[in-house]
Amino acid sequence: MEMFIQTLVAGILIGGVYALIGIGMTLIMGVMRIINLAHGQLMMVAMYITFVLYQFLNIDPYFALLVAPPALFLIGAAIQRYLLNPLIKIESIIPENQVLMTVGIGIVLTETIRFMFSSDYKSVKTSYSTATFNIGAISWNVPMVVAFILAVVLTASLFFFLLKTDVGKSVRATAQNKDAAMIMGINAEWITQLTYGLGAAMAAAGGTLLLPIYYLFPDVGGPFTLKAFIITILGGLGSAVGAIMGGLVLGVAESLGATYISMALKDAIGMVIFLLVLVFLPGGLKQLTKV
Amino acid sequence: MKSLYAKIAVLALLAVFPLFVGSDYYRHLVIIALMWVVIGASWNLLAGYTGQVSFGHAIFFGVGAYTAGLCTTQLGISAWWGMLLGGPAAMLVGILIGFICFRLRGAYFALATIAIAEILRLIAIVWRDFTEGMQGILIIQTFRSKVPYYYLALGIAVICMLLIYKIIKSKWGFYFIAIREDQDAAEALGISTFRYKSLSLMVSSFFTGLAGAFYMNYMGFIDPEVVFSLHFISIMAILVSIIGGAGTMWGPSVGAFIMVMLQELFRSSFFGYAPSWVSHAHAMAFGVLVILVIRFMANGVVGDWSKITNLWSKGKPAALVTNGN
Amino acid sequence: MHFFETHRLTKAFGGLIAVNNVTFHVEEGEIYGLIGPNGSGKTTVFNLITAYYPITSGTIRFRGKEMNGLPTWKVCKEGIGRTFQIVKPLARMTVLENVMTSAFCRTSNTAEAREKALEVLQFCEMEKKIDFPAKGLTIGDRKRMEIARALATSPKLLLLDETMAGLTPQEQADGVQLIRKMRNAGITIIIVEHIMHVIMNLCDRILCINYGQEIARGTPAEVANNQNVIEAYLGKE
Ligand SMILES: Nc1ncnc2c1ncn2[C@@H]1O[C@H](COP(=O)(O)OP(=O)(O)OP(=O)(O)O)[C@@H](O)[C@H]1O
Ligand SMILES: [Mg+2]
């Protein structure tokens, strides 16, 4: 029983960070109607930025939260503007060419990082990386708890932004109906850039929060791209609230799977959930709750 | 008519190629290119003609390859049986995926293909007792000469292209294109979009599986990272089609030769003329190529050719080729 | 037994009841008009008949057979053809290929499909445009091609959704001619149209709905003089 609760706790904590990353992709999905297959790779770039700040300038990873996400915001917005947006005007047989473009971007990001840092594993070992505290019989990993709390704070501020600010409302309007939004005078092109930038920044924040606990290598992005899209599907393609639940479900399922089934199959569990959702609940979790 | 002669000439050239080129290296390249002709044409039938974009054709390639490999390691029979079983096995997987995804509209199919390729890769890695895991499957090739493999690959490619050509010119071809253009309209015209998407996927997965089984027999070695690779199988299949011209009959064949050549140029550092670090950059080159092709050549050599010049009459977009030619 | 009938047909989109208890029948050989102000549920009725949406309640019968639950493509096979208010051309096909595609509904042979398509295009007086790419057509030609495409499936009943909207007066007159010709060829037609003189000229009987509910039915003259209809279209004074 204790082991079960311990596993559950670990799953929820990591799930909070997953949710943060997943919301980024969900935002992009909502506004651009594409799956961003460079999502994990953008996160990976942010992790390297954080790593460099720590390694060479001795900046604490949590401070890097002030650097890496803004940097990725700019990179993301530039990618949207110069690589993705021009595709809208190209008439091609394959409608998914934006998605395919993100695959190319993902490869280039990964290979650029490999070129600069080699394929070696890196890590940021802070003084608190392995620190834990106990509540009852359950032990809590400090950086995980901090990551979870910060993820919740960031998610909450994103919601505040989307629900309460004018720009945020424009983002939601564009996601609901692009044409109508444009008629209402919203500059959809600008909103789309902003959204992709924001999506990348959310992924960056997630990556930065994970860094004290994770190993870092150029190929770390791929699996996270897959996680993010599983979350997006779980949440029901474009629902931010759904994505939070999706992130938590994925975190818990992976955690339980790793403990009770097999560590090696941990990554497959998300995929299996994805297929189950596809078969039994194609509208995603939001279908259950109507939010 | 002129284009028919051109095709016969290309075929004749391919048929006599090994008689004049003794180098195993060049024979190998053409064998691999012919294999990609099959995979590219298969992907193109499904995505270019039917509009169902797969990001995971490695599923079918891998299933075909593993079917052949497992014939030897698990059943103790020749991997050549895989040439018989690989296609149907991949098709079975295709039917299952179609059954799940084709009832839903939207990006589900594309996403499911990525996920399933990933699941199969992980299974192939983890289930060591059955698949040998990361070690992969090693068999002893039947022939030391490349020539038998060459003609086998050529035969498969020719049969595949002929069949797909027949399909495109028939009712199925019209139905596939109608589904690509507008699913609602297609249904109103009496087309079961579910059934015809599934049929397209069945043909596509069958030939991709066959190519996988051939790969096992030819290379004598497979492992999960190779045959279930997102980049080097699934995305490669997309690139082959797009660079040649998605939704055109012969585009993917052209694309297969271009892509294999480009890949080899980088892998070999431009045959040793470029500094050796170039060979390490071939993944990078691949990514850059994806970006450039999508950005500047979305309809490929064949598809965009006629836009620029009007010299190549068969380069018309897919739908326009269906009558005449 | 009627040729075609709906019984208490109802469709709810969430809280919005787009079609509410609509019962009507059409006899073989008739031209039946379905009219109503914008958003009154006419297109939705067509979408229910052709199974684009599941029916909330009610039944649809065609030639004695209950159609509920059939998928869209089977409805077509049963002999109900339709056009779309917002045209749906198969854009990167030629006109001939568009019509051939639908001719495959009754044959698997390419030559036969081609022959049937050419015949239908001749019937619709589009034979000069067979090699035009569909995406380059004018709105008038697109609408006409949709009719040709529906005809090539050899329908017994044809649902026309605002096939005259956006056409020039000349094109409208030609359209009326074509519809008469189709009826003479033995096809029963249900027509949705806003252009009143077209409706009044063509239809044998008319059903008028508003907010998804029947407000009047009868001959063109009866409906045109019905107080409810006048109010629905012009608003109460
Ligand atoms: N898919 C849908 N989801 C939700 N509401 C819908 C849907 N389709 C139609 N409606 C609503 O149902 C009502 C009837 O629409 P419908 O398109 O049938 O009207 P119509 O009579 O064809 O109008 P028009 O003359 O403008 O074509 C409208 O209020 C419309 O907003
Ligand atoms: Mg309407």
CSV table of C-alpha atoms and ligand atoms in Angstrom, one decimal, chain C residues 13 16 18 36-45 53 85 161-162 192 194 209, ligand 1:
chain,number,residue,atom,x,y,z
C,13,PHE,CA,-28.0,20.2,-31.7
C,16,LEU,CA,-31.1,24.0,-30.3
C,18,ALA,CA,-33.0,22.7,-35.6
C,36,GLY,CA,-38.3,28.8,-44.9
C,37,PRO,CA,-36.3,31.8,-43.8
C,38,ASN,CA,-32.5,31.6,-43.2
C,39,GLY,CA,-31.6,29.2,-40.5
C,40,SER,CA,-35.0,27.6,-40.4
C,41,GLY,CA,-33.6,24.1,-40.8
C,42,LYS,CA,-33.9,23.2,-44.4
C,43,THR,CA,-30.4,22.1,-45.0
C,44,THR,CA,-30.6,20.2,-41.8
C,45,VAL,CA,-33.5,18.3,-43.1
C,53,TYR,CA,-26.2,13.8,-38.8
C,85,GLN,CA,-25.7,24.5,-50.6
C,161,ASP,CA,-30.2,22.7,-51.9
C,162,GLU,CA,-30.2,26.3,-53.2
C,192,VAL,CA,-34.8,24.1,-51.3
C,194,HIS,CA,-35.0,31.2,-51.6
C,209,ILE,CA,-40.9,25.7,-42.1
D,1,LIG,N1,-23.8,21.1,-37.2
D,1,LIG,C1,-24.5,22.0,-36.5
D,1,LIG,N2,-24.3,22.2,-35.2
D,1,LIG,C2,-25.1,23.1,-34.5
D,1,LIG,N3,-26.0,23.8,-35.0
D,1,LIG,C3,-26.3,23.7,-36.4
D,1,LIG,C4,-25.6,22.8,-37.2
D,1,LIG,N4,-26.1,22.8,-38.4
D,1,LIG,C5,-27.0,23.7,-38.4
D,1,LIG,N5,-27.2,24.2,-37.2
D,1,LIG,C6,-28.2,25.2,-36.8
D,1,LIG,O1,-29.5,24.7,-37.1
D,1,LIG,C7,-30.3,25.8,-37.6
D,1,LIG,C8,-30.8,25.4,-39.0
D,1,LIG,O2,-29.7,25.5,-39.9
D,1,LIG,P1,-29.9,25.1,-41.5
D,1,LIG,O3,-28.5,25.2,-42.0
D,1,LIG,O4,-30.6,23.8,-41.6
D,1,LIG,O5,-30.8,26.3,-42.0
D,1,LIG,P2,-31.3,26.6,-43.4
D,1,LIG,O6,-32.8,26.6,-43.4
D,1,LIG,O7,-30.6,25.7,-44.4
D,1,LIG,O8,-30.8,28.1,-43.6
D,1,LIG,P3,-30.3,28.8,-45.0
D,1,LIG,O9,-31.5,29.3,-45.7
D,1,LIG,O10,-29.5,30.0,-44.4
D,1,LIG,O11,-29.4,27.9,-45.7
D,1,LIG,C9,-29.5,27.0,-37.6
D,1,LIG,O12,-29.8,27.7,-36.4
D,1,LIG,C10,-28.1,26.5,-37.5
D,1,LIG,O13,-27.3,27.4,-36.8
